[in-house]
């Protein structure tokens, strides 16, 4: 299964499935989130940002863990495909982290009255963004892509070990110095009508990640195997 | 031929690095000068309101120490990489992580200790009350080796790159944050007079954790960046 | 309709969030496609050059 060529074709078949299910869940989630879910008694309509912010934050953590696991696999067994999935997920992860940060501050403005609040979650999310950017810049700095892939696997592992430490230290630093910030509705029991769009959006972001990481991996596989025979045939097939 | 025992290899390597560093003493002073300079900038920037400077003091000292350590990190493997001795290390019979630990310890002695000596003087400058200075020194003793250990992983990853310096800071600075938070927090609470055993024990735990894990990660990344 | 757009006075926060989300989702969808097309055209150009040299 590990051979890039086999992966290229299998991924090609799977992407449409991911894409369709992603679009369906996204439309359902957004429709449900914006139109059906009742306004929050306390925050009115502004809480609807949660339907973007929370799934994006979930994804930023989820993707980093996937990268760390792929890092372990590619370091131990040196499978080319897992090496490729790390770099293919890096930029998606970074954009979800950025999205989570911006929507976090957009949501914070009406609630806490400031664009950027040194809230523990926002700060650790910011540090997570730096971890992603570190991986992306290290990968692009090393010419030999096999070496680069193994270097970022180490970095992803070192990063994932530090995420709980960073989060704990930020929690410690934050709660001691600031009145505990307003808890987002997550703490109170959320009525199901608000919960459903959140789950829908969560699922749709995961399906989106599935589709995009496969598409990027296919491009990366082509890039890496550019002078192998199967890529030549593929390209010749496409020229005629 | 008689192979060296591990401990003698470790001490030999340590001695070698210290002698090498001693030969170019002038370079040793740079991190300290940088440290003093950066710390002196802040009161100029913030204005001479004593209360404010005192509040900012520990943070400034610690961030300056962090940047000085980062600045000098590059030299850890650079010279050995250029003249090929790093490849010799990789071929040695001894576990690489122990040899790497010797290099990290040497690097800490060369760069960490001078900062440690300069810190009380700077604390005075930022009118950090004198009873908080012992805590500051304690956090520096526990913190600076952790910085060298964590930094060594980043250096090992970027040693092959020609202009790796900027990327090194991007990789390593986020990992320094926990050390910074607990160290400055310890000093701030000691200024107010509250016992700081919690923060100190966490700093010590981080030191021991990185002492065990970092050499392994550094050895692995050296193997990768040299392959 | 306009009441809906107003988002209970929070239009300035809700719509930019959804807008940015849309932009990011599209950008991350398009960029691998562009990358793949760029690689394919590069290889194709290289193949054509090799064919010409063989003649």
Coordinates of C-alpha atoms in Angstrom, one line a residue:
Chain A
X1 CA 0.0 0.0 0.0
X2 CA 3.0 2.3 0.7
X3 CA 4.0 2.8 -2.9
X4 CA 3.4 6.5 -3.9
X5 CA 1.9 5.5 -7.2
X6 CA -0.8 3.4 -5.5
X7 CA -1.4 6.2 -3.0
X8 CA -1.8 8.7 -5.9
X9 CA -4.6 6.8 -7.5
X10 CA -6.4 5.8 -4.3
X11 CA -6.3 9.3 -3.0
X12 CA -7.6 10.5 -6.4
X13 CA -10.7 8.3 -5.9
X14 CA -11.3 9.3 -2.3
X15 CA -11.1 13.0 -2.7
X16 CA -14.5 13.4 -4.4
X17 CA -16.2 11.5 -1.5
X18 CA -14.6 13.7 1.1
X19 CA -15.5 16.8 -0.9
X20 CA -19.1 16.0 -1.3
X21 CA -19.7 15.0 2.3
X22 CA -17.8 18.1 3.5
X23 CA -20.0 20.4 1.4
X24 CA -23.2 18.8 2.6
X25 CA -22.2 19.0 6.3
X26 CA -20.9 22.5 5.9
X27 CA -24.1 23.8 4.3
X28 CA -26.2 22.0 6.9
X29 CA -24.0 23.3 9.7
X30 CA -24.0 26.9 8.5
X31 CA -27.7 27.0 7.8
X32 CA -28.5 25.4 11.1
X33 CA -26.0 27.7 13.0
X34 CA -27.2 30.9 11.4
X35 CA -30.9 30.4 10.9
X36 CA -32.2 27.7 13.2
X37 CA -30.3 27.9 16.4
X38 CA -31.9 30.4 18.9
X39 CA -30.0 33.5 19.9
X40 CA -28.1 33.1 23.2
X41 CA -30.0 34.8 26.1
X42 CA -26.8 36.5 27.3
X43 CA -24.8 37.2 24.1
X44 CA -27.5 37.5 21.6
X45 CA -26.4 36.7 18.0
X46 CA -22.6 37.2 18.6
X47 CA -22.2 33.7 19.9
X48 CA -22.8 32.4 16.4
X49 CA -19.1 33.0 15.8
X50 CA -18.7 29.9 18.0
X51 CA -19.7 27.8 15.0
X52 CA -16.5 28.8 13.2
X53 CA -14.2 29.5 16.2
X54 CA -14.6 26.3 18.2
X55 CA -14.4 23.8 15.2
X56 CA -11.3 25.7 14.0
X57 CA -9.7 25.5 17.4
X58 CA -10.5 21.7 17.5
X59 CA -8.9 21.3 14.1
X60 CA -5.8 23.2 15.0
X61 CA -5.1 20.8 17.8
X62 CA -6.3 17.7 15.9
X63 CA -4.1 18.3 12.9
X64 CA -1.0 18.9 15.1
X65 CA -1.6 15.6 16.8
X66 CA -2.1 13.8 13.4
X67 CA 1.2 15.4 12.3
X68 CA 3.0 14.2 15.5
X69 CA 1.6 10.6 15.0
X70 CA 2.7 10.7 11.3
X71 CA 6.0 12.0 12.6
X72 CA 6.5 8.9 14.8
X73 CA 5.6 6.6 11.9
X74 CA 7.8 8.2 9.4
X75 CA 10.8 8.3 11.8
X76 CA 10.4 4.7 12.8
X77 CA 9.4 3.0 9.6
X78 CA 10.5 5.7 7.1
X79 CA 7.3 5.4 5.0
X80 CA 7.2 8.0 2.3
X81 CA 3.5 8.6 2.5
X82 CA 3.4 9.5 6.2
X83 CA 6.3 11.9 5.6
X84 CA 4.3 13.6 2.9
X85 CA 1.1 13.8 5.1
X86 CA 3.0 15.8 7.7
X87 CA 4.0 18.7 5.4
X88 CA 0.6 18.4 3.5
X89 CA -1.2 19.0 6.8
X90 CA 1.1 21.8 8.1
X91 CA -0.4 24.7 6.1
X92 CA -4.0 23.6 6.7
X93 CA -3.3 23.3 10.4
X94 CA -1.7 26.8 10.4
X95 CA -4.6 28.3 8.6
X96 CA -7.1 26.7 11.0
X97 CA -5.1 28.0 13.9
X98 CA -5.0 31.5 12.4
X99 CA -8.8 31.3 11.8
X100 CA -9.4 30.2 15.4
X101 CA -7.3 33.2 16.6
X102 CA -9.0 35.8 14.5
X103 CA -12.5 34.5 15.2
X104 CA -11.5 34.2 18.9
X105 CA -10.6 37.9 19.0
X106 CA -13.7 38.9 16.9
X107 CA -15.8 37.1 19.4
X108 CA -13.9 38.5 22.3
X109 CA -14.5 42.1 21.2
X110 CA -18.2 42.2 21.9
X111 CA -17.9 40.0 25.0
X112 CA -14.7 41.2 26.7
X113 CA -14.5 44.6 25.0
X114 CA -11.0 44.1 23.6
X115 CA -9.6 42.7 20.3
X116 CA -6.8 40.8 22.0
X117 CA -7.1 39.5 25.5
X118 CA -4.2 37.5 27.0
X119 CA -6.7 34.8 27.7
X120 CA -5.0 31.4 28.3
X121 CA -6.6 29.7 25.4
X122 CA -5.9 32.5 22.9
X123 CA -2.2 32.7 24.1
X124 CA -1.6 29.0 23.8
X125 CA -3.3 29.0 20.4
X126 CA -0.9 31.8 19.3
X127 CA 2.1 29.7 20.4
X128 CA 0.6 26.8 18.5
X129 CA 0.6 29.0 15.4
X130 CA 4.3 29.7 15.9
X131 CA 4.9 25.9 16.2
X132 CA 3.2 25.4 12.8
X133 CA 5.1 28.3 11.2
X134 CA 8.3 26.8 12.6
X135 CA 7.6 23.5 10.9
X136 CA 6.7 25.1 7.6
X137 CA 9.8 27.3 7.5
X138 CA 12.1 24.5 8.5
X139 CA 10.7 22.3 5.7
X140 CA 11.2 25.0 3.1
X141 CA 14.7 25.7 4.3
X142 CA 16.1 22.2 3.8
X143 CA 16.7 21.3 0.1
X144 CA 16.6 17.6 0.3
X145 CA 12.9 16.8 0.9
X146 CA 13.5 13.4 2.5
X147 CA 15.8 15.0 5.1
X148 CA 13.4 17.9 5.5
X149 CA 10.5 15.5 6.2
X150 CA 12.4 13.7 8.9
X151 CA 13.5 17.0 10.4
X152 CA 10.0 18.3 10.8
X153 CA 8.9 14.9 12.2
X154 CA 11.3 15.5 15.1
X155 CA 10.1 19.1 15.4
X156 CA 6.4 17.9 15.4
X157 CA 7.3 15.4 18.2
X158 CA 9.1 18.0 20.2
X159 CA 6.2 20.4 19.7
X160 CA 3.5 17.9 20.7
X161 CA 5.4 17.1 23.9
X162 CA 5.5 20.8 24.7
X163 CA 1.8 21.6 23.9
X164 CA 0.5 20.5 27.3
X165 CA 3.4 22.2 29.1
X166 CA 2.8 25.4 27.2
X167 CA -0.9 25.2 27.9
X168 CA -0.5 24.5 31.6
X169 CA 2.0 27.3 32.0
X170 CA -0.2 29.8 30.2
X171 CA -3.2 28.7 32.3
X172 CA -1.1 29.2 35.4
X173 CA 0.2 32.6 34.2
X174 CA -3.2 33.7 33.1
X175 CA -5.5 32.7 36.0
X176 CA -3.1 34.2 38.6
X177 CA -3.0 37.6 37.0
X178 CA -6.4 38.2 35.6
X179 CA -9.9 37.8 36.9
X180 CA -11.1 34.5 35.4
X181 CA -12.4 35.4 32.0
X182 CA -16.1 35.0 31.1
X183 CA -16.5 31.3 30.3
X184 CA -17.7 30.8 26.8
X185 CA -21.1 29.0 26.6
X186 CA -19.3 25.7 26.5
X187 CA -19.3 25.6 30.3
X188 CA -23.0 25.9 30.8
X189 CA -25.0 23.0 29.4
X190 CA -25.7 23.9 25.8
X191 CA -29.2 23.3 24.5
X192 CA -29.2 20.7 21.8
X193 CA -30.4 23.1 19.2
X194 CA -27.2 25.0 19.6
X195 CA -25.1 21.9 19.9
X196 CA -26.1 20.3 16.6
X197 CA -24.7 22.9 14.3
X198 CA -21.5 22.8 16.3
X199 CA -21.1 19.1 15.8
X200 CA -22.0 19.5 12.1
X201 CA -19.4 22.1 11.7
X202 CA -16.8 20.0 13.5
X203 CA -17.5 17.1 11.2
X204 CA -17.4 19.2 8.1
X205 CA -14.0 20.7 9.0
X206 CA -12.6 17.2 9.6
X207 CA -13.9 16.1 6.2
X208 CA -12.5 19.2 4.6
X209 CA -9.1 18.4 6.2
X210 CA -9.3 14.9 4.8
X211 CA -9.9 16.2 1.2
X212 CA -7.3 18.9 1.4
X213 CA -4.5 16.8 2.9
X214 CA -5.1 14.2 0.2
X215 CA -5.0 16.8 -2.6
X216 CA -1.8 18.4 -1.2
X217 CA -0.2 14.9 -0.7
X218 CA -0.9 14.0 -4.3
X219 CA 0.8 17.2 -5.4
X220 CA 3.7 16.5 -3.1
X221 CA 4.0 12.9 -4.4
X222 CA 4.2 14.2 -8.0
X223 CA 6.8 16.7 -6.9
X224 CA 8.9 14.0 -5.3
X225 CA 8.6 11.3 -7.9
X226 CA 8.9 13.8 -10.8
X227 CA 11.5 11.7 -12.7
X228 CA 10.1 8.3 -12.0
X229 CA 8.6 6.2 -14.8
X230 CA 5.0 6.2 -13.5
X231 CA 4.9 10.0 -13.3
X232 CA 6.2 10.3 -16.9
X233 CA 3.5 8.0 -18.2
X234 CA 0.9 9.9 -16.2
X235 CA 2.0 13.2 -17.7
X236 CA 2.3 11.8 -21.2
X237 CA -1.2 10.4 -20.8
X238 CA -2.4 13.9 -19.8
X239 CA -0.6 15.7 -22.7
X240 CA -2.1 13.7 -25.6
Chain B
X1 CA 42.9 -0.1 20.4
X2 CA 41.6 0.8 23.9
X3 CA 38.2 2.4 23.6
X4 CA 37.6 5.3 25.9
X5 CA 35.1 4.7 28.7
X6 CA 32.0 6.7 28.4
X7 CA 32.7 9.0 31.3
X8 CA 36.2 9.8 30.2
X9 CA 34.9 10.5 26.7
X10 CA 32.3 12.9 28.2
X11 CA 34.9 14.7 30.4
X12 CA 37.4 14.9 27.5
X13 CA 34.8 16.4 25.2
X14 CA 33.8 18.8 27.9
X15 CA 37.4 19.9 28.6
X16 CA 38.0 20.2 24.8
X17 CA 35.1 22.6 24.4
X18 CA 36.0 24.7 27.4
X19 CA 39.6 25.0 26.2
X20 CA 38.4 26.0 22.8
X21 CA 36.1 28.6 24.2
X22 CA 38.8 29.8 26.6
X23 CA 41.1 30.4 23.6
X24 CA 38.7 32.9 22.1
X25 CA 37.8 34.6 25.4
X26 CA 36.7 37.8 23.6
X27 CA 33.8 35.9 22.1
X28 CA 32.6 34.8 25.6
X29 CA 31.9 38.4 26.5
X30 CA 29.4 39.0 23.7
X31 CA 26.4 37.3 25.1
X32 CA 26.9 39.2 28.4
X33 CA 27.3 42.5 26.7
X34 CA 24.2 41.9 24.7
X35 CA 22.4 40.9 27.9
X36 CA 23.4 44.1 29.7
X37 CA 22.6 46.2 26.7
X38 CA 19.2 44.9 26.2
X39 CA 18.3 45.2 29.9
X40 CA 19.6 48.8 29.9
X41 CA 17.4 49.6 27.0
X42 CA 14.2 49.1 28.8
X43 CA 14.3 51.7 31.5
X44 CA 15.3 54.2 28.8
X45 CA 12.3 53.0 26.8
X46 CA 9.8 52.9 29.6
X47 CA 10.9 56.1 31.4
X48 CA 12.3 56.3 34.9
X49 CA 9.1 55.7 36.9
X50 CA 10.6 53.4 39.6
X51 CA 7.4 51.5 40.3
X52 CA 6.9 50.6 36.7
X53 CA 10.5 49.5 36.2
X54 CA 10.3 47.3 39.2
X55 CA 7.2 45.7 38.0
X56 CA 8.8 45.0 34.6
X57 CA 12.2 44.2 36.0
X58 CA 12.1 40.4 36.3
X59 CA 10.4 40.0 32.9
X60 CA 13.0 42.2 31.2
X61 CA 15.9 40.3 32.8
X62 CA 14.5 37.0 31.8
X63 CA 13.6 37.9 28.3
X64 CA 17.1 39.4 27.8
X65 CA 18.7 36.3 29.2
X66 CA 16.6 34.2 26.8
X67 CA 17.6 36.3 23.8
X68 CA 21.3 36.2 24.9
X69 CA 21.2 32.4 25.2
X70 CA 19.5 32.2 21.8
X71 CA 22.1 34.4 20.2
X72 CA 24.9 32.1 21.4
X73 CA 23.1 28.9 20.6
X74 CA 24.3 28.8 17.1
X75 CA 28.0 28.4 18.1
X76 CA 27.2 25.1 19.8
X77 CA 27.6 22.9 16.7
X78 CA 28.5 25.4 14.0
X79 CA 32.3 25.2 14.3
X80 CA 32.3 21.4 14.7
X81 CA 29.9 21.1 11.7
X82 CA 32.1 23.2 9.5
X83 CA 35.4 21.3 10.1
X84 CA 33.7 17.9 10.1
X85 CA 34.3 16.9 13.7
X86 CA 30.6 16.5 14.1
X87 CA 30.6 13.6 11.7
X88 CA 33.4 12.0 13.7
X89 CA 31.1 12.2 16.8
X90 CA 28.3 10.5 15.0
X91 CA 30.7 7.6 14.2
X92 CA 31.9 7.1 17.7
X93 CA 31.0 4.0 19.6
X94 CA 29.5 5.9 22.5
X95 CA 25.8 6.9 22.6
X96 CA 25.6 10.2 20.8
X97 CA 23.1 11.7 23.2
X98 CA 25.8 11.5 26.0
X99 CA 28.4 13.3 23.8
X100 CA 25.8 15.8 22.9
X101 CA 25.0 16.4 26.6
X102 CA 28.7 17.2 27.1
X103 CA 28.5 19.8 24.3
X104 CA 25.3 21.3 25.8
X105 CA 26.9 21.4 29.3
X106 CA 30.0 23.1 27.8
X107 CA 27.7 25.6 26.0
X108 CA 25.8 26.3 29.2
X109 CA 29.1 26.9 31.1
X110 CA 30.4 29.2 28.4
X111 CA 27.2 31.3 27.9
X112 CA 24.9 30.5 30.8
X113 CA 27.2 31.3 33.7
X114 CA 28.3 34.8 32.5
X115 CA 24.6 35.8 32.4
X116 CA 24.2 34.3 35.8
X117 CA 27.0 36.5 37.2
X118 CA 25.8 39.7 35.5
X119 CA 22.2 39.2 36.6
X120 CA 22.5 40.7 40.2
X121 CA 24.1 43.9 38.8
X122 CA 21.2 44.2 36.3
X123 CA 18.6 43.5 39.0
X124 CA 19.9 46.4 41.0
X125 CA 19.7 48.5 37.9
X126 CA 16.1 47.7 37.5
X127 CA 15.6 48.3 41.2
X128 CA 14.4 44.8 41.8
X129 CA 14.4 44.7 45.7
X130 CA 17.5 42.9 47.0
X131 CA 15.5 40.2 48.9
X132 CA 14.1 39.0 45.5
X133 CA 17.6 38.6 44.0
X134 CA 18.3 35.1 45.5
X135 CA 15.1 33.9 43.9
X136 CA 16.2 35.5 40.6
X137 CA 19.5 33.7 40.8
X138 CA 17.8 30.4 41.6
X139 CA 15.5 30.8 38.6
X140 CA 18.5 31.6 36.4
X141 CA 20.4 28.6 37.7
X142 CA 17.5 26.3 36.9
X143 CA 16.3 28.1 33.8
X144 CA 19.4 28.8 31.7
X145 CA 20.4 25.1 31.4
X146 CA 16.9 24.3 30.3
X147 CA 17.2 26.9 27.6
X148 CA 20.5 25.4 26.4
X149 CA 18.9 21.9 26.4
X150 CA 15.8 22.9 24.5
X151 CA 17.8 25.2 22.2
X152 CA 20.1 22.4 21.3
X153 CA 17.3 20.5 19.6
X154 CA 16.6 23.5 17.4
X155 CA 20.3 24.0 16.7
X156 CA 20.7 20.4 15.7
X157 CA 17.9 20.7 13.3
X158 CA 19.2 23.9 11.6
X159 CA 22.9 23.2 11.8
X160 CA 23.0 22.2 8.1
X161 CA 21.4 25.4 6.9
X162 CA 23.5 28.4 5.8
X163 CA 21.2 31.0 7.2
X164 CA 19.5 28.9 9.9
X165 CA 19.6 31.6 12.6
X166 CA 16.2 33.2 12.0
X167 CA 14.5 29.8 11.7
X168 CA 16.3 28.7 14.9
X169 CA 14.6 31.4 16.9
X170 CA 11.2 30.6 15.3
X171 CA 11.6 27.0 16.3
X172 CA 13.0 27.5 19.8
X173 CA 11.3 30.6 21.2
X174 CA 7.8 29.1 21.6
X175 CA 9.4 26.2 23.5
X176 CA 11.0 28.7 25.9
X177 CA 7.7 30.2 27.0
X178 CA 6.9 27.9 29.9
X179 CA 10.4 28.4 31.4
X180 CA 9.9 32.2 31.0
X181 CA 6.5 32.2 32.6
X182 CA 7.4 30.3 35.7
X183 CA 10.8 32.0 36.2
X184 CA 9.4 35.6 36.0
X185 CA 6.4 34.5 38.1
X186 CA 8.7 33.1 40.8
X187 CA 10.6 36.4 41.0
X188 CA 7.4 38.5 41.0
X189 CA 5.9 36.6 43.8
X190 CA 9.2 36.7 45.8
X191 CA 9.2 40.5 45.4
X192 CA 5.8 40.5 47.1
X193 CA 7.2 38.1 49.7
X194 CA 5.1 35.1 49.0
X195 CA 7.0 31.8 49.2
X196 CA 7.8 30.6 45.7
X197 CA 8.4 26.9 46.2
X198 CA 5.7 26.0 43.7
X199 CA 7.3 27.8 40.7
X200 CA 10.8 26.7 41.7
X201 CA 9.8 23.1 41.8
X202 CA 8.1 23.3 38.4
X203 CA 11.3 25.0 37.0
X204 CA 13.4 22.1 38.5
X205 CA 11.0 19.6 37.0
X206 CA 11.3 21.2 33.6
X207 CA 15.1 21.2 33.9
X208 CA 15.2 17.4 34.7
X209 CA 12.6 16.7 32.0
X210 CA 14.6 18.4 29.3
X211 CA 17.9 17.0 30.7
X212 CA 16.5 13.5 30.0
X213 CA 14.6 14.2 26.7
X214 CA 16.5 16.9 24.9
X215 CA 19.8 15.0 24.3
X216 CA 17.8 12.2 22.7
X217 CA 16.0 14.6 20.4
X218 CA 19.2 16.4 19.6
X219 CA 21.1 13.2 18.8
X220 CA 18.2 12.2 16.5
X221 CA 18.1 15.5 14.7
X222 CA 21.9 15.6 14.3
X223 CA 21.7 12.2 12.7
X224 CA 19.0 13.6 10.3
X225 CA 20.7 16.9 9.5
X226 CA 24.0 15.2 8.8
X227 CA 22.6 12.3 6.7
Chain C
X1 CA -33.9 40.1 5.8
X2 CA -32.1 43.3 6.9
X3 CA -32.8 42.3 10.5
X4 CA -31.1 39.0 9.8
X5 CA -28.1 40.8 8.2
X6 CA -27.8 43.1 11.2
X7 CA -27.2 40.0 13.4
X8 CA -28.6 41.6 16.5
X9 CA -26.1 44.5 16.2
X10 CA -23.1 42.1 16.0
X11 CA -23.0 42.1 12.2
X12 CA -19.5 43.7 12.4
X13 CA -18.2 40.6 14.2
X14 CA -20.2 37.7 12.9
X15 CA -19.9 38.3 9.2
X16 CA -16.1 38.9 9.1
X17 CA -15.7 35.6 10.9
X18 CA -17.8 33.7 8.4
X19 CA -16.1 35.7 5.6
X20 CA -12.6 34.8 6.8
X21 CA -13.6 31.2 7.3
X22 CA -14.9 31.1 3.7
X23 CA -11.7 32.7 2.3
X24 CA -9.4 30.3 4.2
X25 CA -11.5 27.2 3.2
X26 CA -11.3 28.3 -0.5
X27 CA -7.6 29.3 -0.3
X28 CA -6.6 25.9 1.2
X29 CA -8.7 24.2 -1.4
X30 CA -7.3 26.0 -4.4
X31 CA -3.6 26.0 -3.5
X32 CA -3.0 22.3 -3.7
X33 CA -4.8 22.3 -7.1
X34 CA -2.5 25.0 -8.4
X35 CA 0.5 23.3 -6.9
X36 CA -0.4 20.0 -8.7
X37 CA -1.0 21.8 -12.0
X38 CA 2.3 23.6 -11.7
X39 CA 4.2 20.4 -11.1
X40 CA 2.4 18.6 -14.0
X41 CA 3.2 21.4 -16.4
X42 CA 6.8 21.5 -15.3
X43 CA 7.2 17.7 -15.9
X44 CA 5.4 18.0 -19.2
X45 CA 7.7 20.8 -20.4
X46 CA 10.7 18.7 -19.3
X47 CA 9.4 15.7 -21.2
X48 CA 8.9 17.7 -24.4
X49 CA 12.4 19.1 -24.1
X50 CA 13.8 15.6 -23.8
X51 CA 11.8 14.4 -26.8
X52 CA 13.2 17.3 -28.9
X53 CA 16.8 16.5 -27.8
X54 CA 16.4 12.8 -28.8
X55 CA 15.3 13.7 -32.4

